mmCIF file of C-alpha atoms and ligand atoms in Angstrom:
data_model
loop_
_atom_site.group_PDB
_atom_site.id
_atom_site.type_symbol
_atom_site.label_atom_id
_atom_site.label_comp_id
_atom_site.label_asym_id
_atom_site.label_seq_id
_atom_site.Cartn_x
_atom_site.Cartn_y
_atom_site.Cartn_z
ATOM 1 C CA MET A 1 -0.012 0.012 0.004
ATOM 2 C CA VAL A 2 1.312 3.482 -0.888
ATOM 3 C CA PRO A 3 1.855 5.421 2.359
ATOM 4 C CA VAL A 4 -0.117 8.642 2.745
ATOM 5 C CA ILE A 5 2.200 11.569 3.437
ATOM 6 C CA LYS A 6 0.860 14.496 5.384
ATOM 7 C CA SER A 7 3.944 15.780 7.176
ATOM 8 C CA ILE A 8 7.520 16.399 6.120
ATOM 9 C CA GLY A 9 10.598 16.466 8.359
ATOM 10 C CA VAL A 10 13.600 18.321 6.997
ATOM 11 C CA VAL A 11 17.133 17.786 8.313
ATOM 12 C CA GLY A 12 19.382 20.759 7.616
ATOM 13 C CA ALA A 13 18.206 24.414 7.593
ATOM 14 C CA GLY A 14 20.620 25.413 4.870
ATOM 15 C CA GLN A 15 19.704 26.696 1.420
ATOM 16 C CA MET A 16 18.162 23.385 0.248
ATOM 17 C CA GLY A 17 16.451 22.409 3.517
ATOM 18 C CA CYS A 18 14.782 25.854 3.681
ATOM 19 C CA GLY A 19 13.656 25.548 0.065
ATOM 20 C CA ILE A 20 12.172 22.082 0.658
ATOM 21 C CA ALA A 21 10.334 23.318 3.778
ATOM 22 C CA HIS A 22 9.078 26.377 1.814
ATOM 23 C CA VAL A 23 7.518 24.444 -1.121
ATOM 24 C CA SER A 24 6.221 21.621 1.129
ATOM 25 C CA ALA A 25 4.366 24.105 3.366
ATOM 26 C CA LEU A 26 2.949 25.954 0.338
ATOM 27 C CA ALA A 27 1.576 22.603 -0.858
ATOM 28 C CA GLY A 28 -0.188 22.148 2.517
ATOM 29 C CA TYR A 29 2.238 19.750 4.305
ATOM 30 C CA LYS A 30 3.047 20.228 7.972
ATOM 31 C CA VAL A 31 6.818 20.757 8.174
ATOM 32 C CA GLN A 32 9.319 20.240 10.984
ATOM 33 C CA ILE A 33 12.917 21.391 10.410
ATOM 34 C CA TYR A 34 15.841 20.055 12.411
ATOM 35 C CA ASP A 35 19.409 21.439 12.461
ATOM 36 C CA LEU A 36 22.344 21.378 14.855
ATOM 37 C CA SER A 37 21.577 24.618 16.681
ATOM 38 C CA GLN A 38 18.682 26.928 17.402
ATOM 39 C CA ASP A 39 20.654 29.734 15.722
ATOM 40 C CA ARG A 40 20.689 27.890 12.396
ATOM 41 C CA ILE A 41 16.969 27.184 12.757
ATOM 42 C CA GLU A 42 16.230 30.874 13.375
ATOM 43 C CA THR A 43 18.340 31.922 10.366
ATOM 44 C CA GLY A 44 16.575 29.303 8.209
ATOM 45 C CA LEU A 45 13.101 30.378 9.285
ATOM 46 C CA ALA A 46 14.010 34.014 8.587
ATOM 47 C CA THR A 47 15.209 33.014 5.103
ATOM 48 C CA ILE A 48 11.936 31.157 4.353
ATOM 49 C CA ASN A 49 9.958 34.140 5.625
ATOM 50 C CA GLY A 50 11.935 36.497 3.387
ATOM 51 C CA ASN A 51 11.612 34.240 0.342
ATOM 52 C CA LEU A 52 7.833 33.890 0.848
ATOM 53 C CA ALA A 53 7.604 37.745 1.226
ATOM 54 C CA ARG A 54 9.474 38.136 -2.081
ATOM 55 C CA GLN A 55 6.937 35.879 -3.783
ATOM 56 C CA VAL A 56 4.106 38.006 -2.371
ATOM 57 C CA GLY A 57 5.908 41.136 -3.597
ATOM 58 C CA GLY A 58 6.218 39.602 -7.069
ATOM 59 C CA GLY A 59 2.526 38.755 -7.200
ATOM 60 C CA LYS A 60 3.106 34.991 -7.129
ATOM 61 C CA LEU A 61 1.478 34.484 -3.742
ATOM 62 C CA THR A 62 -1.126 36.173 -1.636
ATOM 63 C CA ASP A 63 -0.534 37.282 1.937
ATOM 64 C CA GLU A 64 -2.984 34.625 3.093
ATOM 65 C CA GLU A 65 -1.032 31.877 1.282
ATOM 66 C CA ARG A 66 2.204 33.115 2.824
ATOM 67 C CA ASN A 67 0.709 33.178 6.340
ATOM 68 C CA ALA A 68 -0.810 29.756 5.898
ATOM 69 C CA ALA A 69 2.573 28.335 4.788
ATOM 70 C CA LEU A 70 4.424 29.957 7.701
ATOM 71 C CA ALA A 71 1.890 28.581 10.166
ATOM 72 C CA LEU A 72 2.709 25.033 8.932
ATOM 73 C CA ILE A 73 6.484 25.316 9.515
ATOM 74 C CA SER A 74 8.199 24.714 12.828
ATOM 75 C CA GLY A 75 11.828 24.176 13.623
ATOM 76 C CA SER A 76 13.957 22.939 16.496
ATOM 77 C CA SER A 77 17.367 21.543 17.310
ATOM 78 C CA ASP A 78 15.770 18.609 19.183
ATOM 79 C CA VAL A 79 15.767 15.592 16.895
ATOM 80 C CA ASN A 80 12.858 14.042 18.802
ATOM 81 C CA ASP A 81 10.563 16.617 17.233
ATOM 82 C CA LEU A 82 10.919 14.701 13.956
ATOM 83 C CA ALA A 83 9.153 11.677 15.529
ATOM 84 C CA PRO A 84 5.637 12.206 14.155
ATOM 85 C CA MET A 85 6.747 13.024 10.566
ATOM 86 C CA ASP A 86 5.657 10.755 7.687
ATOM 87 C CA LEU A 87 8.568 11.554 5.392
ATOM 88 C CA VAL A 88 11.881 12.976 6.549
ATOM 89 C CA ILE A 89 14.113 14.517 3.879
ATOM 90 C CA GLU A 90 17.746 14.853 4.833
ATOM 91 C CA ALA A 91 19.319 17.974 3.268
ATOM 92 C CA ALA A 92 22.457 18.333 5.367
ATOM 93 C CA THR A 93 26.017 18.998 4.271
ATOM 94 C CA GLU A 94 27.223 16.903 1.302
ATOM 95 C CA ASP A 95 29.497 14.655 3.352
ATOM 96 C CA GLU A 96 28.818 10.944 3.711
ATOM 97 C CA SER A 97 30.026 10.707 7.286
ATOM 98 C CA VAL A 98 27.739 13.594 8.322
ATOM 99 C CA LYS A 99 24.782 11.922 6.649
ATOM 100 C CA ARG A 100 25.559 8.549 8.262
ATOM 101 C CA LYS A 101 25.674 10.164 11.703
ATOM 102 C CA ILE A 102 22.351 11.849 11.033
ATOM 103 C CA TYR A 103 20.681 8.532 10.059
ATOM 104 C CA ALA A 104 21.994 6.893 13.220
ATOM 105 C CA LEU A 105 20.398 9.720 15.241
ATOM 106 C CA VAL A 106 17.173 10.095 13.279
ATOM 107 C CA CYS A 107 16.138 6.472 12.547
ATOM 108 C CA PRO A 108 15.482 5.417 16.169
ATOM 109 C CA VAL A 109 13.242 8.488 16.596
ATOM 110 C CA LEU A 110 11.015 7.834 13.559
ATOM 111 C CA GLY A 111 7.844 5.762 13.476
ATOM 112 C CA PRO A 112 8.319 2.267 11.932
ATOM 113 C CA ASP A 113 6.426 3.190 8.739
ATOM 114 C CA ALA A 114 8.033 6.589 8.217
ATOM 115 C CA MET A 115 9.953 7.141 4.999
ATOM 116 C CA LEU A 116 13.442 8.665 4.903
ATOM 117 C CA ALA A 117 14.899 10.363 1.814
ATOM 118 C CA THR A 118 18.084 12.195 1.006
ATOM 119 C CA ASN A 119 18.575 15.275 -1.115
ATOM 120 C CA THR A 120 22.180 14.281 -1.821
ATOM 121 C CA SER A 121 23.552 15.656 -5.097
ATOM 122 C CA SER A 122 25.870 12.796 -5.771
ATOM 123 C CA LEU A 123 26.259 10.102 -3.124
ATOM 124 C CA SER A 124 25.151 6.485 -3.645
ATOM 125 C CA ILE A 125 21.547 5.998 -2.484
ATOM 126 C CA THR A 126 22.167 2.288 -1.978
ATOM 127 C CA ARG A 127 25.172 2.920 0.251
ATOM 128 C CA LEU A 128 23.363 5.649 2.257
ATOM 129 C CA ALA A 129 20.347 3.324 2.595
ATOM 130 C CA SER A 130 22.555 0.676 4.196
ATOM 131 C CA ALA A 131 23.311 3.177 6.989
ATOM 132 C CA THR A 132 19.589 3.290 7.869
ATOM 133 C CA ASP A 133 17.249 0.750 9.520
ATOM 134 C CA ARG A 134 14.809 1.059 6.575
ATOM 135 C CA PRO A 135 16.395 0.609 3.119
ATOM 136 C CA GLU A 136 12.965 -0.279 1.593
ATOM 137 C CA ARG A 137 11.602 3.030 2.770
ATOM 138 C CA PHE A 138 14.671 5.084 1.748
ATOM 139 C CA MET A 139 15.436 6.801 -1.584
ATOM 140 C CA GLY A 140 16.872 9.941 -3.199
ATOM 141 C CA ILE A 141 14.561 12.944 -3.701
ATOM 142 C CA HIS A 142 16.905 15.403 -5.325
ATOM 143 C CA PHE A 143 15.616 18.973 -5.570
ATOM 144 C CA MET A 144 17.301 21.710 -7.610
ATOM 145 C CA ASN A 145 18.441 25.069 -6.239
ATOM 146 C CA PRO A 146 16.593 27.395 -5.699
ATOM 147 C CA VAL A 147 13.839 24.936 -4.762
ATOM 148 C CA PRO A 148 10.905 27.381 -4.974
ATOM 149 C CA VAL A 149 11.881 28.299 -8.549
ATOM 150 C CA MET A 150 13.232 25.129 -10.131
ATOM 151 C CA LYS A 151 10.693 22.704 -11.560
ATOM 152 C CA LEU A 152 12.736 19.529 -11.610
ATOM 153 C CA VAL A 153 13.126 16.801 -8.942
ATOM 154 C CA GLU A 154 15.265 13.728 -9.618
ATOM 155 C CA LEU A 155 13.928 10.522 -8.044
ATOM 156 C CA VAL A 156 16.591 7.897 -7.358
ATOM 157 C CA ARG A 157 15.910 4.381 -6.090
ATOM 158 C CA GLY A 158 18.446 2.450 -4.109
ATOM 159 C CA ILE A 159 18.725 -1.307 -4.720
ATOM 160 C CA ALA A 160 16.223 -1.993 -1.887
ATOM 161 C CA THR A 161 13.766 0.893 -2.378
ATOM 162 C CA GLY A 162 10.221 -0.467 -2.347
ATOM 163 C CA GLU A 163 7.669 0.385 -5.008
ATOM 164 C CA ALA A 164 5.303 1.870 -2.443
ATOM 165 C CA THR A 165 8.039 4.231 -1.255
ATOM 166 C CA PHE A 166 8.806 5.282 -4.817
ATOM 167 C CA SER A 167 5.082 5.858 -5.583
ATOM 168 C CA ALA A 168 4.638 7.955 -2.408
ATOM 169 C CA ALA A 169 7.635 10.108 -3.383
ATOM 170 C CA LYS A 170 6.211 10.569 -6.875
ATOM 171 C CA GLU A 171 2.869 11.689 -5.422
ATOM 172 C CA TYR A 172 4.623 14.130 -3.103
ATOM 173 C CA VAL A 173 6.559 15.696 -6.004
ATOM 174 C CA ALA A 174 3.381 15.937 -8.088
ATOM 175 C CA LYS A 175 1.628 17.694 -5.185
ATOM 176 C CA LEU A 176 4.485 20.247 -5.145
ATOM 177 C CA GLU A 177 3.652 20.836 -8.873
ATOM 178 C CA LYS A 178 7.160 19.856 -9.873
ATOM 179 C CA THR A 179 8.258 17.452 -12.595
ATOM 180 C CA ALA A 180 9.996 14.222 -11.565
ATOM 181 C CA THR A 181 12.601 12.481 -13.652
ATOM 182 C CA VAL A 182 13.981 9.115 -12.713
ATOM 183 C CA ALA A 183 17.749 8.622 -12.497
ATOM 184 C CA GLU A 184 19.578 5.405 -11.782
ATOM 185 C CA ASP A 185 21.804 5.262 -8.750
ATOM 186 C CA PHE A 186 25.137 6.274 -10.348
ATOM 187 C CA PRO A 187 27.438 9.013 -9.100
ATOM 188 C CA ALA A 188 25.772 12.463 -9.302
ATOM 189 C CA PHE A 189 22.702 11.080 -11.148
ATOM 190 C CA ILE A 190 21.772 13.039 -14.319
ATOM 191 C CA VAL A 191 21.833 16.807 -13.808
ATOM 192 C CA ASN A 192 25.059 17.010 -11.799
ATOM 193 C CA ARG A 193 26.815 14.336 -13.864
ATOM 194 C CA ILE A 194 26.523 16.746 -16.804
ATOM 195 C CA LEU A 195 26.558 20.133 -15.014
ATOM 196 C CA LEU A 196 29.478 19.735 -12.549
ATOM 197 C CA PRO A 197 32.124 18.704 -15.097
ATOM 198 C CA MET A 198 31.142 21.817 -17.065
ATOM 199 C CA ILE A 199 31.591 23.976 -13.947
ATOM 200 C CA ASN A 200 34.871 22.223 -13.077
ATOM 201 C CA GLU A 201 36.103 22.907 -16.639
ATOM 202 C CA ALA A 202 35.210 26.546 -16.239
ATOM 203 C CA ILE A 203 37.366 26.632 -13.085
ATOM 204 C CA TYR A 204 40.230 25.005 -15.043
ATOM 205 C CA THR A 205 39.763 27.645 -17.693
ATOM 206 C CA LEU A 206 40.248 30.282 -14.983
ATOM 207 C CA TYR A 207 43.137 28.348 -13.329
ATOM 208 C CA GLU A 208 45.007 28.104 -16.653
ATOM 209 C CA GLY A 209 44.543 31.802 -17.325
ATOM 210 C CA VAL A 210 42.452 31.325 -20.466
ATOM 211 C CA GLY A 211 40.031 33.961 -19.190
ATOM 212 C CA SER A 212 39.103 36.043 -16.136
ATOM 213 C CA VAL A 213 36.031 35.320 -13.990
ATOM 214 C CA ASP A 214 34.162 38.016 -15.844
ATOM 215 C CA ALA A 215 35.293 36.791 -19.290
ATOM 216 C CA ILE A 216 34.329 33.159 -18.589
ATOM 217 C CA ASP A 217 30.889 33.993 -17.209
ATOM 218 C CA THR A 218 30.158 36.533 -19.967
ATOM 219 C CA ALA A 219 31.325 34.035 -22.598
ATOM 220 C CA MET A 220 28.959 31.332 -21.402
ATOM 221 C CA LYS A 221 26.023 33.680 -20.806
ATOM 222 C CA LEU A 222 26.181 35.372 -24.210
ATOM 223 C CA GLY A 223 27.937 32.622 -26.157
ATOM 224 C CA ALA A 224 26.018 29.599 -24.955
ATOM 225 C CA ASN A 225 22.854 31.377 -23.807
ATOM 226 C CA HIS A 226 23.189 30.114 -20.202
ATOM 227 C CA PRO A 227 21.145 32.231 -17.724
ATOM 228 C CA MET A 228 24.074 32.310 -15.275
ATOM 229 C CA GLY A 229 27.803 32.020 -15.908
ATOM 230 C CA PRO A 230 29.385 28.756 -14.653
ATOM 231 C CA LEU A 231 31.434 30.503 -11.937
ATOM 232 C CA GLN A 232 28.439 32.490 -10.780
ATOM 233 C CA LEU A 233 26.509 29.200 -10.679
ATOM 234 C CA ALA A 234 29.331 27.451 -8.728
ATOM 235 C CA ASP A 235 29.122 30.234 -6.116
ATOM 236 C CA PHE A 236 25.374 29.806 -6.003
ATOM 237 C CA ILE A 237 25.553 26.022 -5.506
ATOM 238 C CA GLY A 238 28.349 26.383 -2.893
ATOM 239 C CA LEU A 239 31.984 25.558 -3.698
ATOM 240 C CA ASP A 240 32.153 22.909 -0.945
ATOM 241 C CA THR A 241 29.172 21.154 -2.516
ATOM 242 C CA CYS A 242 30.763 21.482 -6.008
ATOM 243 C CA LEU A 243 34.017 19.951 -4.739
ATOM 244 C CA SER A 244 32.190 17.068 -2.959
ATOM 245 C CA ILE A 245 30.299 16.226 -6.148
ATOM 246 C CA MET A 246 33.484 16.273 -8.247
ATOM 247 C CA GLN A 247 35.183 14.013 -5.726
ATOM 248 C CA VAL A 248 32.282 11.575 -5.838
ATOM 249 C CA LEU A 249 32.462 11.556 -9.657
ATOM 250 C CA TYR A 250 36.235 11.133 -9.627
ATOM 251 C CA ASP A 251 36.186 8.306 -7.067
ATOM 252 C CA GLY A 252 33.035 6.662 -8.305
ATOM 253 C CA LEU A 253 33.789 6.602 -12.009
ATOM 254 C CA ALA A 254 37.591 6.316 -11.702
ATOM 255 C CA ASP A 255 38.175 8.560 -14.717
ATOM 256 C CA SER A 256 40.775 11.411 -14.662
ATOM 257 C CA LYS A 257 38.402 13.633 -16.618
ATOM 258 C CA TYR A 258 36.564 14.254 -13.315
ATOM 259 C CA ARG A 259 39.657 15.432 -11.423
ATOM 260 C CA PRO A 260 38.585 18.400 -9.230
ATOM 261 C CA CYS A 261 40.420 21.583 -10.286
ATOM 262 C CA PRO A 262 43.115 22.510 -7.717
ATOM 263 C CA LEU A 263 41.784 26.060 -7.742
ATOM 264 C CA LEU A 264 38.378 24.813 -6.564
ATOM 265 C CA VAL A 265 40.176 22.917 -3.779
ATOM 266 C CA LYS A 266 42.062 26.115 -2.804
ATOM 267 C CA TYR A 267 38.872 28.213 -2.567
ATOM 268 C CA VAL A 268 37.222 25.602 -0.360
ATOM 269 C CA GLU A 269 40.303 25.383 1.846
ATOM 270 C CA ALA A 270 40.182 29.157 2.242
ATOM 271 C CA GLY A 271 36.545 28.932 3.359
ATOM 272 C CA TRP A 272 35.539 30.902 0.263
ATOM 273 C CA LEU A 273 32.440 28.787 -0.373
ATOM 274 C CA GLY A 274 30.498 31.193 -2.596
ATOM 275 C CA ARG A 275 27.400 33.208 -1.828
ATOM 276 C CA LYS A 276 26.627 31.464 1.438
ATOM 277 C CA SER A 277 29.956 32.493 3.008
ATOM 278 C CA GLY A 278 30.114 35.925 1.346
ATOM 279 C CA ARG A 279 33.034 35.168 -0.990
ATOM 280 C CA GLY A 280 33.855 32.727 -3.741
ATOM 281 C CA PHE A 281 34.656 33.444 -7.364
ATOM 282 C CA TYR A 282 32.858 36.728 -6.542
ATOM 283 C CA ASP A 283 32.969 38.812 -3.407
ATOM 284 C CA TYR A 284 29.379 39.478 -2.238
ATOM 285 C CA ARG A 285 30.174 41.697 0.737
ATOM 286 C CA GLY A 286 29.621 44.972 -1.113
ATOM 287 C CA GLU A 287 26.647 46.352 -3.053
ATOM 288 C CA VAL A 288 27.430 44.405 -6.207
ATOM 289 C CA PRO A 289 29.380 41.153 -6.608
ATOM 290 C CA VAL A 290 33.033 41.750 -7.559
ATOM 291 C CA PRO A 291 35.153 39.019 -9.195
ATOM 292 C CA THR A 292 37.896 37.739 -6.884
ATOM 293 C CA ARG A 293 40.260 36.986 -9.826
HETATM 294 N N1 LIG B 1 23.431 23.764 -3.109
HETATM 295 C C1 LIG B 1 22.817 23.197 -4.171
HETATM 296 O O1 LIG B 1 22.752 23.764 -5.249
HETATM 297 C C2 LIG B 1 22.204 21.835 -4.021
HETATM 298 C C3 LIG B 1 21.303 21.366 -4.974
HETATM 299 C C4 LIG B 1 20.705 20.114 -4.810
HETATM 300 C C5 LIG B 1 21.041 19.332 -3.740
HETATM 301 N N2 LIG B 1 21.958 19.793 -2.825
HETATM 302 C C6 LIG B 1 22.263 18.916 -1.674
HETATM 303 O O2 LIG B 1 21.529 19.327 -0.548
HETATM 304 C C7 LIG B 1 22.264 19.087 0.642
HETATM 305 C C8 LIG B 1 22.382 20.398 1.432
HETATM 306 O O3 LIG B 1 23.025 21.363 0.601
HETATM 307 P P1 LIG B 1 22.912 22.912 0.931
HETATM 308 O O4 LIG B 1 23.355 23.647 -0.261
HETATM 309 O O5 LIG B 1 21.563 23.219 1.527
HETATM 310 O O6 LIG B 1 24.034 23.070 2.106
HETATM 311 P P2 LIG B 1 24.144 24.210 3.234
HETATM 312 O O7 LIG B 1 25.588 24.249 3.579
HETATM 313 O O8 LIG B 1 23.444 25.441 2.822
HETATM 314 O O9 LIG B 1 23.297 23.593 4.449
HETATM 315 C C9 LIG B 1 23.645 22.408 5.127
HETATM 316 C C10 LIG B 1 22.952 22.410 6.459
HETATM 317 O O10 LIG B 1 23.163 21.132 7.083
HETATM 318 C C11 LIG B 1 23.317 21.374 8.457
HETATM 319 N N3 LIG B 1 23.943 20.242 9.094
HETATM 320 C C12 LIG B 1 25.256 19.850 8.993
HETATM 321 N N4 LIG B 1 25.479 18.768 9.801
HETATM 322 C C13 LIG B 1 24.282 18.489 10.431
HETATM 323 C C14 LIG B 1 23.881 17.508 11.335
HETATM 324 N N5 LIG B 1 24.719 16.592 11.816
HETATM 325 N N6 LIG B 1 22.594 17.492 11.751
HETATM 326 C C15 LIG B 1 21.714 18.430 11.261
HETATM 327 N N7 LIG B 1 22.052 19.347 10.378
HETATM 328 C C16 LIG B 1 23.315 19.414 9.967
HETATM 329 C C17 LIG B 1 24.153 22.608 8.540
HETATM 330 O O11 LIG B 1 24.069 23.189 9.830
HETATM 331 C C18 LIG B 1 23.507 23.484 7.434
HETATM 332 O O12 LIG B 1 22.417 24.256 7.969
HETATM 333 C C19 LIG B 1 23.575 18.464 0.220
HETATM 334 O O13 LIG B 1 23.482 17.063 0.231
HETATM 335 C C20 LIG B 1 23.729 18.957 -1.207
HETATM 336 O O14 LIG B 1 24.516 18.122 -2.007
HETATM 337 C C21 LIG B 1 22.513 21.012 -2.899
#
């Protein structure tokens, strides 16, 4: 029987977790967000509030819809508050050891029939499932960034994912009015398997001095009709996330064409993670973003 999903737990109040909470509440689901500290929860809730307000300002939502969505979202740093949720979506840092620790903490709290999903951009669903107590009720539900704007969700089964779990996830995505595509459980699935090597190549192009940040982004915006330049997009995704995905591709497919660019490694080591940390290929601390190279 396909489980009926009425409530969504979200692990991680970062850019993706907030986006998932936002669209789920707008679709009428009760949402509970969990993160490591109350500070992160407060920042996340403020972000969601601001993003909903922007949609009201743009005429995409009414004030009533915004208030109704906000009333459905709660957050806390107590993992036990996830206990009543029907589907918990983990959207924490792209690091397998972090995700494994989270499953060890969250699984004992959940009801026996609850589903668990990961928003991982690249990690093996089958391997992550093996770190849970419920591989049949575990799968990948991979949203795109920014979640309220992007229409696509990739659905990824692990080897043990049950049909009822998959059908329930499909129904959830349809209720969010997003389009689901199915990807097999290979490193980085479909979108990031194609997108991240392009971004990594843009960083090599910068590293080798073929062009400046501005030249590379302008070239791809005006020359390939991309809405954002690849370096601007890398900053938007988060350079730590970009590096993790390249490492997963490199390790998982054992092909040197996926070697992460040393310049990407250097930026991450510096803590220049892109927009979320205020600096990456652009510096966001002033009025307008300024290229850092
Ligand atoms: N950024 C993107 O464009 C994008 C797109 C699709 C999927 N994803 C995936 O979504 C996930 C989150 O990415 P993000 O961009 O939102 O990252 P982020 O850095 O904005 O947020 C990560 C959040 O996880 C929290 N966290 C870390 N360890 C935790 C723990 N042990 N328990 C609870 N919370 C913890 C952090 O405090 C932070 O709030 C990753 O798996 C990433 O690959 C990212």
